[in-house]
C-alpha cells in the first residue's frame, strides 16, 4: 500500500513536471485547435441526441408491449445520455470561452506591441532631433535671415562716386548764380527802341477785284430775272 502511495506521488510529480515544460503555441494555432475541439464536441452532441431519441422510441415500444422493466431500462439509458449531453454542452461553453479570451488576449498583445513600437519610434525621432538641435537650427535660420537682409540693404544702396562732393558742388553752383546776378546788375541801361511804323492798308479795293464783283452781281440779277 505504501509502495502504491509513493508510486502515485511520483507519477503525479512526473505529470506536473511534464505539464510545466509545455511551451505555449502560437495563439492563432491554439485558436484553430480549440475550434476543432468545439466542432468535435458538436458532432458528439448530435450523436448522443440521436441515442436519446432512440431510447425514447425503445421505451415507448416496450411500454406498448407491456415490458415495463425494459421501458424503465431504456429511460435510464436515456437519462445517462442526457447527462453526457449536458457535460458536452459545458465543455463546449468552456472551449468557446477560451477562444474568446484567447482572441481578446491576442488582440490586446498586438495592440500593446504596436504601441511599444510607436513609442520606440517616437523616442528614436526625439533622440535624433533633440530640442537643443532644434534650437541650434532655429538660431542658424535667424542668423542667415539677418545676413540676407544686410546683403539686400547693401545691394539696394545707390552707387554714386560723386556723392561725397555734393556739398562742394552746391557751393560752386551758388557762387555761379551770385556771379550771374552781379553781372546783370552791373549792365548799363539800354536805350529805348522806337516802335516800327507799318504802312497803312489801302481803303479802296483793288480795281480787278471790284470789276469781278460787279460782273458776278450782274450775272445773278440776270438769273433772277429769268425766273
Short mmCIF file of C-alpha atoms in Angstrom, two decimals:
data_model
loop_
_atom_site.label_atom_id
_atom_site.label_comp_id
_atom_site.label_asym_id
_atom_site.label_seq_id
_atom_site.Cartn_x
_atom_site.Cartn_y
_atom_site.Cartn_z
CA UNK A 1 0.00 0.00 0.00
CA UNK A 2 2.85 2.37 0.86
CA UNK A 3 4.55 1.44 -2.35
CA UNK A 4 1.43 2.33 -4.32
CA UNK A 5 1.14 5.57 -2.39
CA UNK A 6 4.73 6.60 -3.09
CA UNK A 7 4.35 5.46 -6.66
CA UNK A 8 1.28 7.61 -7.15
CA UNK A 9 3.08 10.65 -5.78
CA UNK A 10 5.99 10.05 -8.11
CA UNK A 11 3.65 9.71 -11.04
CA UNK A 12 1.88 12.93 -10.07
CA UNK A 13 5.19 14.75 -9.77
CA UNK A 14 6.21 13.47 -13.17
CA UNK A 15 2.94 14.67 -14.67
CA UNK A 16 3.39 18.15 -13.18
CA UNK A 17 6.92 18.40 -14.49
CA UNK A 18 5.83 17.42 -17.99
CA UNK A 19 2.99 19.91 -17.90
CA UNK A 20 5.25 22.70 -16.69
CA UNK A 21 7.68 22.14 -19.58
CA UNK A 22 4.99 22.58 -22.25
CA UNK A 23 5.74 25.63 -24.30
CA UNK A 24 2.83 27.85 -25.39
CA UNK A 25 1.97 27.59 -29.07
CA UNK A 26 1.21 30.33 -31.49
CA UNK A 27 -2.11 31.94 -30.47
CA UNK A 28 -3.58 31.55 -33.93
CA UNK A 29 -2.76 27.82 -33.97
CA UNK A 30 -4.21 27.40 -30.48
CA UNK A 31 -7.43 29.09 -31.56
CA UNK A 32 -7.69 26.73 -34.54
CA UNK A 33 -7.17 23.74 -32.24
CA UNK A 34 -9.85 24.97 -29.87
CA UNK A 35 -12.33 25.47 -32.71
CA UNK A 36 -11.62 21.95 -33.95
CA UNK A 37 -12.35 20.64 -30.45
CA UNK A 38 -15.64 22.56 -30.42
CA UNK A 39 -16.57 21.03 -33.77
CA UNK A 40 -15.81 17.52 -32.45
CA UNK A 41 -17.93 18.16 -29.36
CA UNK A 42 -20.83 19.28 -31.56
CA UNK A 43 -20.59 16.08 -33.61
CA UNK A 44 -20.58 14.03 -30.42
CA UNK A 45 -23.55 16.00 -29.12
CA UNK A 46 -25.50 15.25 -32.30
CA UNK A 47 -24.67 11.54 -31.95
CA UNK A 48 -25.85 11.46 -28.33
CA UNK A 49 -29.04 13.32 -29.29
CA UNK A 50 -29.79 10.54 -31.75
CA UNK A 51 -29.19 7.97 -28.98
CA UNK A 52 -31.63 9.83 -26.72
CA UNK A 53 -34.30 9.76 -29.41
CA UNK A 54 -33.68 6.02 -29.92
CA UNK A 55 -34.10 5.37 -26.19
CA UNK A 56 -37.39 7.28 -26.19
CA UNK A 57 -38.69 5.17 -29.09
CA UNK A 58 -37.46 1.99 -27.44
CA UNK A 59 -39.17 2.89 -24.14
CA UNK A 60 -42.46 3.60 -25.95
CA UNK A 61 -42.22 0.33 -27.85
CA UNK A 62 -41.60 -1.71 -24.70
CA UNK A 63 -44.46 0.04 -22.89
CA UNK A 64 -46.71 -0.85 -25.78
CA UNK A 65 -45.69 -4.49 -25.37
CA UNK A 66 -46.20 -4.33 -21.60
CA UNK A 67 -42.50 -4.64 -20.87
CA UNK A 68 -42.28 -2.04 -18.11
CA UNK A 69 -38.90 -3.28 -16.93
CA UNK A 70 -37.43 -2.91 -20.42
CA UNK A 71 -39.05 0.51 -20.79
CA UNK A 72 -37.60 1.62 -17.45
CA UNK A 73 -34.14 0.43 -18.50
CA UNK A 74 -34.43 2.39 -21.74
CA UNK A 75 -35.38 5.53 -19.79
CA UNK A 76 -32.33 5.06 -17.52
CA UNK A 77 -30.10 4.89 -20.56
CA UNK A 78 -31.82 7.99 -21.90
CA UNK A 79 -31.04 9.73 -18.61
CA UNK A 80 -27.36 8.79 -18.88
CA UNK A 81 -27.20 10.12 -22.42
CA UNK A 82 -28.81 13.38 -21.31
CA UNK A 83 -26.22 13.76 -18.53
CA UNK A 84 -23.46 13.15 -21.07
CA UNK A 85 -25.06 15.69 -23.37
CA UNK A 86 -25.06 18.25 -20.56
CA UNK A 87 -21.35 17.60 -19.95
CA UNK A 88 -20.63 18.13 -23.63
CA UNK A 89 -22.50 21.42 -23.57
CA UNK A 90 -20.45 22.54 -20.56
CA UNK A 91 -17.23 21.55 -22.36
CA UNK A 92 -18.34 23.48 -25.46
CA UNK A 93 -19.06 26.52 -23.33
CA UNK A 94 -15.59 26.29 -21.74
CA UNK A 95 -13.88 25.89 -25.11
CA UNK A 96 -15.80 28.82 -26.63
CA UNK A 97 -14.92 30.95 -23.59
CA UNK A 98 -11.25 30.07 -24.09
CA UNK A 99 -11.46 31.00 -27.76
CA UNK A 100 -12.99 34.37 -26.97
CA UNK A 101 -10.48 35.06 -24.19
CA UNK A 102 -7.55 34.00 -26.36
CA UNK A 103 -8.71 36.14 -29.28
CA UNK A 104 -9.11 39.11 -26.95
CA UNK A 105 -5.68 38.49 -25.39
CA UNK A 106 -4.10 38.17 -28.83
CA UNK A 107 -5.69 41.42 -29.94
CA UNK A 108 -4.51 43.13 -26.76
CA UNK A 109 -0.99 41.78 -27.25
CA UNK A 110 -0.89 43.04 -30.82
CA UNK A 111 -2.16 46.43 -29.66
CA UNK A 112 0.45 46.65 -26.92
CA UNK A 113 3.16 45.60 -29.36
CA UNK A 114 2.07 48.28 -31.82
CA UNK A 115 2.02 50.87 -29.04
CA UNK A 116 5.52 49.82 -27.94
CA UNK A 117 6.81 50.13 -31.50
CA UNK A 118 5.20 53.55 -31.79
CA UNK A 119 6.77 54.63 -28.51
CA UNK A 120 10.21 53.40 -29.59
CA UNK A 121 9.88 55.17 -32.93
CA UNK A 122 8.90 58.43 -31.26
CA UNK A 123 11.80 58.09 -28.81
CA UNK A 124 14.22 57.48 -31.69
CA UNK A 125 12.93 60.54 -33.52
CA UNK A 126 13.24 62.61 -30.37
CA UNK A 127 16.81 61.40 -29.85
CA UNK A 128 17.69 62.09 -33.49
CA UNK A 129 16.13 65.56 -33.37
CA UNK A 130 16.64 66.86 -29.84
CA UNK A 131 15.44 70.19 -28.51
CA UNK A 132 18.99 71.53 -28.48
CA UNK A 133 19.43 70.62 -32.13
CA UNK A 134 16.15 72.34 -32.97
CA UNK A 135 17.28 75.46 -31.09
CA UNK A 136 20.57 75.46 -32.99
CA UNK A 137 18.75 75.12 -36.30
CA UNK A 138 16.40 78.00 -35.46
CA UNK A 139 19.36 80.19 -34.41
CA UNK A 140 21.11 79.39 -37.69
CA UNK A 141 17.99 80.24 -39.65
CA UNK A 142 17.62 83.60 -37.86
CA UNK A 143 21.30 84.38 -38.43
CA UNK A 144 21.06 83.53 -42.13
CA UNK A 145 17.93 85.70 -42.49
CA UNK A 146 19.67 88.65 -40.82
CA UNK A 147 22.68 88.26 -43.10
CA UNK A 148 20.40 88.06 -46.13
CA UNK A 149 18.67 91.28 -45.01
CA UNK A 150 22.01 93.03 -44.65
CA UNK A 151 23.04 91.85 -48.11
CA UNK A 152 19.76 93.14 -49.61
CA UNK A 153 20.23 96.52 -47.96
CA UNK A 154 23.81 96.72 -49.21
CA UNK A 155 22.79 95.82 -52.75
CA UNK A 156 19.91 98.34 -52.80
CA UNK A 157 22.10 101.32 -51.86
CA UNK A 158 22.75 103.74 -54.79
CA UNK A 159 26.21 103.80 -56.28
CA UNK A 160 27.33 107.49 -56.78
CA UNK A 161 31.04 108.24 -56.89
CA UNK A 162 30.40 112.00 -56.50
CA UNK A 163 28.09 111.74 -53.51
CA UNK A 164 30.91 112.79 -51.19
CA UNK A 165 31.48 116.06 -53.25
CA UNK A 166 27.79 117.06 -53.27
CA UNK A 167 28.20 119.89 -50.75
CA UNK A 168 31.16 121.28 -52.64
CA UNK A 169 29.22 121.23 -55.92
CA UNK A 170 26.26 123.02 -54.32
CA UNK A 171 28.60 125.76 -53.07
CA UNK A 172 30.03 126.12 -56.56
CA UNK A 173 26.55 126.34 -58.07
CA UNK A 174 25.53 129.08 -55.60
CA UNK A 175 28.66 131.01 -56.44
CA UNK A 176 27.82 130.87 -60.16
CA UNK A 177 24.31 132.14 -59.53
CA UNK A 178 25.68 135.01 -57.43
CA UNK A 179 28.19 135.95 -60.13
CA UNK A 180 25.46 135.98 -62.82
CA UNK A 181 23.24 138.19 -60.66
CA UNK A 182 26.05 140.67 -60.02
CA UNK A 183 26.89 140.81 -63.74
CA UNK A 184 23.25 141.51 -64.58
CA UNK A 185 23.09 144.34 -62.07
CA UNK A 186 26.28 145.96 -63.39
CA UNK A 187 25.00 146.16 -67.03
CA UNK A 188 24.28 149.73 -68.28
CA UNK A 189 20.62 150.52 -69.10
CA UNK A 190 19.77 150.01 -72.81
CA UNK A 191 18.31 152.93 -74.95
CA UNK A 192 14.59 152.84 -75.64
CA UNK A 193 13.86 151.49 -79.08
CA UNK A 194 11.49 153.36 -81.40
CA UNK A 195 8.38 151.48 -82.45
CA UNK A 196 8.39 150.25 -86.00
CA UNK A 197 5.98 152.09 -88.31
CA UNK A 198 3.90 149.87 -90.57
CA UNK A 199 2.40 151.19 -93.85
CA UNK A 200 -1.33 151.79 -93.72
CA UNK A 201 -3.54 149.42 -95.64
CA UNK A 202 -5.36 150.95 -98.66
CA UNK A 203 -9.01 151.73 -98.08
CA UNK A 204 -10.07 151.22 -101.69
CA UNK A 205 -10.41 147.80 -103.18
CA UNK A 206 -8.21 146.66 -105.97
CA UNK A 207 -9.61 147.50 -109.42
CA UNK A 208 -9.61 143.97 -110.75
CA UNK A 209 -11.39 142.66 -107.65
CA UNK A 210 -14.06 145.42 -107.85
CA UNK A 211 -14.77 144.66 -111.54
CA UNK A 212 -15.19 140.92 -110.84
CA UNK A 213 -17.70 141.60 -108.09
CA UNK A 214 -19.73 143.79 -110.44
CA UNK A 215 -19.76 141.08 -113.12
CA UNK A 216 -20.92 138.46 -110.57
CA UNK A 217 -23.69 140.80 -109.39
CA UNK A 218 -24.96 141.34 -112.93
CA UNK A 219 -24.98 137.62 -113.65
CA UNK A 220 -27.02 136.97 -110.51
CA UNK A 221 -29.55 139.67 -111.44
CA UNK A 222 -29.99 138.20 -114.95
CA UNK A 223 -30.56 134.71 -113.47
CA UNK A 224 -33.19 136.06 -111.11
CA UNK A 225 -34.93 137.89 -113.95
CA UNK A 226 -35.20 134.67 -115.95
CA UNK A 227 -37.02 133.03 -113.10
#
